């Protein structure tokens, strides 16, 4: 049982870190390695100065939905971890981690919704000046999709996990 507890805690921390990176990092869509777009900024690499020049993304309804859902996913997963730590020390023997599991499942569903919206509506979200066929999804987008099954699985594990002493 101790190994399961360590596994689920480690899984939770890994998915939380991946969610945070997917939400804050600047690589949801990449054009030729010199230009990319994320949930907050459109950036271009300037060869002469060796720096990234970024401008705020055009606020569309779809982009705002993805932003809100990804932030909610991070919040749900964070709350879930804090509640889990609290329940671990205060819950009586034999108790189940229902609330922790539900928060984790909600985090998975919000991340799923955000990634799905970005997948289906990237033409409306991305800048219209760039040709979409010359670009591809970046690693943050892939991280968001990888987090979905991990969050859902850890939520199910939390729901079935019983506290033993």
PDB file of C-alpha atoms in Angstrom:
ATOM      1  CA  UNK A   1       0.000   0.000   0.000  1.00  0.00           C
ATOM      2  CA  UNK A   2       2.891   2.358   0.706  1.00  0.00           C
ATOM      3  CA  UNK A   3       4.165   1.857  -2.843  1.00  0.00           C
ATOM      4  CA  UNK A   4       0.744   2.711  -4.278  1.00  0.00           C
ATOM      5  CA  UNK A   5       0.631   5.853  -2.149  1.00  0.00           C
ATOM      6  CA  UNK A   6       4.106   6.905  -3.329  1.00  0.00           C
ATOM      7  CA  UNK A   7       3.201   6.084  -6.946  1.00  0.00           C
ATOM      8  CA  UNK A   8      -0.010   8.107  -6.938  1.00  0.00           C
ATOM      9  CA  UNK A   9       1.706  11.049  -5.210  1.00  0.00           C
ATOM     10  CA  UNK A  10       4.553  11.012  -7.713  1.00  0.00           C
ATOM     11  CA  UNK A  11       2.090  10.693 -10.607  1.00  0.00           C
ATOM     12  CA  UNK A  12       0.147  13.643  -9.268  1.00  0.00           C
ATOM     13  CA  UNK A  13       3.239  15.845  -8.955  1.00  0.00           C
ATOM     14  CA  UNK A  14       4.448  14.891 -12.438  1.00  0.00           C
ATOM     15  CA  UNK A  15       1.089  15.658 -14.062  1.00  0.00           C
ATOM     16  CA  UNK A  16       0.828  18.921 -12.136  1.00  0.00           C
ATOM     17  CA  UNK A  17       4.267  19.988 -13.386  1.00  0.00           C
ATOM     18  CA  UNK A  18       3.390  18.963 -16.956  1.00  0.00           C
ATOM     19  CA  UNK A  19       0.115  20.909 -16.779  1.00  0.00           C
ATOM     20  CA  UNK A  20       1.896  23.999 -15.522  1.00  0.00           C
ATOM     21  CA  UNK A  21       4.502  23.766 -18.288  1.00  0.00           C
ATOM     22  CA  UNK A  22       1.834  23.201 -20.951  1.00  0.00           C
ATOM     23  CA  UNK A  23      -0.096  26.244 -19.738  1.00  0.00           C
ATOM     24  CA  UNK A  24       2.778  28.696 -19.330  1.00  0.00           C
ATOM     25  CA  UNK A  25       5.414  27.713 -21.906  1.00  0.00           C
ATOM     26  CA  UNK A  26       5.462  29.158 -25.440  1.00  0.00           C
ATOM     27  CA  UNK A  27       5.128  26.273 -27.847  1.00  0.00           C
ATOM     28  CA  UNK A  28       1.562  25.276 -28.718  1.00  0.00           C
ATOM     29  CA  UNK A  29       2.112  25.942 -32.448  1.00  0.00           C
ATOM     30  CA  UNK A  30       5.529  26.177 -34.141  1.00  0.00           C
ATOM     31  CA  UNK A  31       6.559  27.545 -37.541  1.00  0.00           C
ATOM     32  CA  UNK A  32      10.043  26.493 -38.717  1.00  0.00           C
ATOM     33  CA  UNK A  33      11.591  26.838 -35.239  1.00  0.00           C
ATOM     34  CA  UNK A  34      11.895  30.599 -35.602  1.00  0.00           C
ATOM     35  CA  UNK A  35       8.342  31.528 -34.743  1.00  0.00           C
ATOM     36  CA  UNK A  36       5.820  30.055 -32.350  1.00  0.00           C
ATOM     37  CA  UNK A  37       2.510  30.729 -30.730  1.00  0.00           C
ATOM     38  CA  UNK A  38       1.138  29.774 -27.341  1.00  0.00           C
ATOM     39  CA  UNK A  39      -1.893  30.577 -25.232  1.00  0.00           C
ATOM     40  CA  UNK A  40      -0.626  34.019 -24.302  1.00  0.00           C
ATOM     41  CA  UNK A  41       1.897  35.274 -26.896  1.00  0.00           C
ATOM     42  CA  UNK A  42       3.016  35.027 -30.509  1.00  0.00           C
ATOM     43  CA  UNK A  43       6.818  35.036 -30.594  1.00  0.00           C
ATOM     44  CA  UNK A  44       9.461  35.395 -33.312  1.00  0.00           C
ATOM     45  CA  UNK A  45      13.193  34.784 -32.900  1.00  0.00           C
ATOM     46  CA  UNK A  46      15.338  37.747 -33.904  1.00  0.00           C
ATOM     47  CA  UNK A  47      18.662  36.513 -35.312  1.00  0.00           C
ATOM     48  CA  UNK A  48      20.405  39.873 -35.022  1.00  0.00           C
ATOM     49  CA  UNK A  49      19.860  40.199 -31.271  1.00  0.00           C
ATOM     50  CA  UNK A  50      19.470  36.500 -30.447  1.00  0.00           C
ATOM     51  CA  UNK A  51      16.269  37.104 -28.475  1.00  0.00           C
ATOM     52  CA  UNK A  52      12.600  36.259 -28.777  1.00  0.00           C
ATOM     53  CA  UNK A  53      10.303  39.151 -29.664  1.00  0.00           C
ATOM     54  CA  UNK A  54       6.802  38.482 -28.364  1.00  0.00           C
ATOM     55  CA  UNK A  55       3.460  40.196 -28.783  1.00  0.00           C
ATOM     56  CA  UNK A  56       0.200  39.355 -27.063  1.00  0.00           C
ATOM     57  CA  UNK A  57      -2.017  36.897 -28.871  1.00  0.00           C
ATOM     58  CA  UNK A  58      -5.158  38.175 -30.555  1.00  0.00           C
ATOM     59  CA  UNK A  59      -7.954  37.570 -28.066  1.00  0.00           C
ATOM     60  CA  UNK A  60     -10.560  35.339 -29.655  1.00  0.00           C
ATOM     61  CA  UNK A  61     -13.368  33.520 -27.883  1.00  0.00           C
ATOM     62  CA  UNK A  62     -11.765  30.154 -28.613  1.00  0.00           C
ATOM     63  CA  UNK A  63      -8.373  31.226 -27.301  1.00  0.00           C
ATOM     64  CA  UNK A  64      -9.954  32.599 -24.132  1.00  0.00           C
ATOM     65  CA  UNK A  65     -11.807  29.308 -23.648  1.00  0.00           C
ATOM     66  CA  UNK A  66      -8.542  27.354 -23.968  1.00  0.00           C
ATOM     67  CA  UNK A  67      -6.769  29.742 -21.583  1.00  0.00           C
ATOM     68  CA  UNK A  68      -9.505  29.473 -18.957  1.00  0.00           C
ATOM     69  CA  UNK A  69      -9.749  25.694 -19.226  1.00  0.00           C
ATOM     70  CA  UNK A  70      -5.989  25.168 -18.902  1.00  0.00           C
ATOM     71  CA  UNK A  71      -5.774  27.488 -15.893  1.00  0.00           C
ATOM     72  CA  UNK A  72      -8.762  25.694 -14.345  1.00  0.00           C
ATOM     73  CA  UNK A  73      -7.038  22.379 -14.926  1.00  0.00           C
ATOM     74  CA  UNK A  74      -3.951  23.570 -13.043  1.00  0.00           C
ATOM     75  CA  UNK A  75      -6.146  24.928 -10.237  1.00  0.00           C
ATOM     76  CA  UNK A  76      -8.174  21.700  -9.942  1.00  0.00           C
ATOM     77  CA  UNK A  77      -5.030  19.593  -9.857  1.00  0.00           C
ATOM     78  CA  UNK A  78      -3.391  21.871  -7.266  1.00  0.00           C
ATOM     79  CA  UNK A  79      -6.471  21.847  -5.052  1.00  0.00           C
ATOM     80  CA  UNK A  80      -6.640  18.096  -5.444  1.00  0.00           C
ATOM     81  CA  UNK A  81      -3.066  17.688  -4.220  1.00  0.00           C
ATOM     82  CA  UNK A  82      -3.574  19.986  -1.237  1.00  0.00           C
ATOM     83  CA  UNK A  83      -6.799  18.224  -0.276  1.00  0.00           C
ATOM     84  CA  UNK A  84      -5.036  14.861  -0.625  1.00  0.00           C
ATOM     85  CA  UNK A  85      -2.303  15.961   1.778  1.00  0.00           C
ATOM     86  CA  UNK A  86      -4.919  17.224   4.219  1.00  0.00           C
ATOM     87  CA  UNK A  87      -6.963  14.026   3.985  1.00  0.00           C
ATOM     88  CA  UNK A  88      -3.852  11.909   4.383  1.00  0.00           C
ATOM     89  CA  UNK A  89      -3.238  13.308   7.845  1.00  0.00           C
ATOM     90  CA  UNK A  90      -6.790  13.973   9.081  1.00  0.00           C
ATOM     91  CA  UNK A  91      -9.010  11.281   7.574  1.00  0.00           C
ATOM     92  CA  UNK A  92      -9.964   8.275   9.653  1.00  0.00           C
ATOM     93  CA  UNK A  93      -8.801   4.766   8.817  1.00  0.00           C
ATOM     94  CA  UNK A  94     -10.710   3.190   5.924  1.00  0.00           C
ATOM     95  CA  UNK A  95     -11.745   6.518   4.399  1.00  0.00           C
ATOM     96  CA  UNK A  96     -11.806   7.058   0.659  1.00  0.00           C
ATOM     97  CA  UNK A  97     -10.283  10.009  -1.203  1.00  0.00           C
ATOM     98  CA  UNK A  98     -13.453  10.907  -3.144  1.00  0.00           C
ATOM     99  CA  UNK A  99     -12.990  14.676  -3.270  1.00  0.00           C
ATOM    100  CA  UNK A 100      -9.344  14.373  -4.300  1.00  0.00           C
ATOM    101  CA  UNK A 101     -10.283  11.960  -7.079  1.00  0.00           C
ATOM    102  CA  UNK A 102     -13.136  14.128  -8.330  1.00  0.00           C
ATOM    103  CA  UNK A 103     -10.897  17.212  -8.471  1.00  0.00           C
ATOM    104  CA  UNK A 104      -8.333  15.213 -10.433  1.00  0.00           C
ATOM    105  CA  UNK A 105     -10.994  13.944 -12.853  1.00  0.00           C
ATOM    106  CA  UNK A 106     -12.268  17.514 -13.336  1.00  0.00           C
ATOM    107  CA  UNK A 107      -8.677  18.611 -14.047  1.00  0.00           C
ATOM    108  CA  UNK A 108      -8.444  15.893 -16.701  1.00  0.00           C
ATOM    109  CA  UNK A 109     -11.754  16.881 -18.277  1.00  0.00           C
ATOM    110  CA  UNK A 110     -10.857  20.578 -18.418  1.00  0.00           C
ATOM    111  CA  UNK A 111      -7.446  19.791 -19.957  1.00  0.00           C
ATOM    112  CA  UNK A 112      -9.200  17.503 -22.458  1.00  0.00           C
ATOM    113  CA  UNK A 113     -11.661  20.255 -23.374  1.00  0.00           C
ATOM    114  CA  UNK A 114      -8.881  22.822 -23.799  1.00  0.00           C
ATOM    115  CA  UNK A 115      -6.752  20.568 -26.008  1.00  0.00           C
ATOM    116  CA  UNK A 116      -9.782  19.537 -28.058  1.00  0.00           C
ATOM    117  CA  UNK A 117     -10.863  23.153 -28.624  1.00  0.00           C
ATOM    118  CA  UNK A 118      -7.319  24.079 -29.683  1.00  0.00           C
ATOM    119  CA  UNK A 119      -7.197  21.100 -32.038  1.00  0.00           C
ATOM    120  CA  UNK A 120     -10.510  21.860 -33.710  1.00  0.00           C
ATOM    121  CA  UNK A 121     -10.287  25.667 -33.801  1.00  0.00           C
ATOM    122  CA  UNK A 122      -6.603  26.418 -34.326  1.00  0.00           C
ATOM    123  CA  UNK A 123      -7.427  28.245 -37.574  1.00  0.00           C
ATOM    124  CA  UNK A 124      -9.463  30.794 -35.614  1.00  0.00           C
ATOM    125  CA  UNK A 125      -6.991  30.957 -32.714  1.00  0.00           C
ATOM    126  CA  UNK A 126      -3.695  31.392 -34.573  1.00  0.00           C
ATOM    127  CA  UNK A 127      -2.613  34.589 -36.370  1.00  0.00           C
ATOM    128  CA  UNK A 128      -4.137  34.822 -39.834  1.00  0.00           C
ATOM    129  CA  UNK A 129      -0.952  36.205 -41.385  1.00  0.00           C
ATOM    130  CA  UNK A 130       0.845  32.845 -41.190  1.00  0.00           C
ATOM    131  CA  UNK A 131       0.238  29.790 -43.330  1.00  0.00           C
ATOM    132  CA  UNK A 132      -0.921  26.989 -41.030  1.00  0.00           C
ATOM    133  CA  UNK A 133       0.309  24.228 -43.329  1.00  0.00           C
ATOM    134  CA  UNK A 134       3.920  25.312 -42.756  1.00  0.00           C
ATOM    135  CA  UNK A 135       3.582  24.868 -38.994  1.00  0.00           C
ATOM    136  CA  UNK A 136       2.876  22.055 -36.570  1.00  0.00           C
ATOM    137  CA  UNK A 137       1.703  21.505 -33.013  1.00  0.00           C
ATOM    138  CA  UNK A 138       4.381  22.176 -30.401  1.00  0.00           C
ATOM    139  CA  UNK A 139       5.449  20.215 -27.368  1.00  0.00           C
ATOM    140  CA  UNK A 140       3.178  22.097 -24.942  1.00  0.00           C
ATOM    141  CA  UNK A 141       0.147  21.033 -26.944  1.00  0.00           C
ATOM    142  CA  UNK A 142       1.388  17.425 -26.814  1.00  0.00           C
ATOM    143  CA  UNK A 143       2.024  17.746 -23.065  1.00  0.00           C
ATOM    144  CA  UNK A 144      -1.566  18.886 -22.575  1.00  0.00           C
ATOM    145  CA  UNK A 145      -2.818  15.774 -24.409  1.00  0.00           C
ATOM    146  CA  UNK A 146      -0.465  13.510 -22.430  1.00  0.00           C
ATOM    147  CA  UNK A 147      -1.797  14.970 -19.170  1.00  0.00           C
ATOM    148  CA  UNK A 148      -5.398  14.038 -19.975  1.00  0.00           C
ATOM    149  CA  UNK A 149      -5.179  10.236 -19.511  1.00  0.00           C
ATOM    150  CA  UNK A 150      -2.724  10.628 -16.627  1.00  0.00           C
ATOM    151  CA  UNK A 151      -5.101  12.952 -14.778  1.00  0.00           C
ATOM    152  CA  UNK A 152      -8.100  10.727 -15.422  1.00  0.00           C
ATOM    153  CA  UNK A 153      -6.228   7.588 -14.320  1.00  0.00           C
ATOM    154  CA  UNK A 154      -4.906   9.211 -11.165  1.00  0.00           C
ATOM    155  CA  UNK A 155      -8.410  10.481 -10.394  1.00  0.00           C
ATOM    156  CA  UNK A 156      -9.790   6.947 -10.650  1.00  0.00           C
ATOM    157  CA  UNK A 157      -6.936   5.644  -8.480  1.00  0.00           C
ATOM    158  CA  UNK A 158      -7.688   8.301  -5.837  1.00  0.00           C
ATOM    159  CA  UNK A 159     -11.382   7.372  -5.831  1.00  0.00           C
ATOM    160  CA  UNK A 160     -10.524   3.709  -5.176  1.00  0.00           C
ATOM    161  CA  UNK A 161      -7.669   4.399  -2.754  1.00  0.00           C
ATOM    162  CA  UNK A 162      -8.431   3.672   0.903  1.00  0.00           C
ATOM    163  CA  UNK A 163      -6.527   5.079   3.846  1.00  0.00           C
ATOM    164  CA  UNK A 164      -4.887   2.357   5.923  1.00  0.00           C
ATOM    165  CA  UNK A 165      -2.713   2.731   8.984  1.00  0.00           C
TER     166      UNK A 165
END
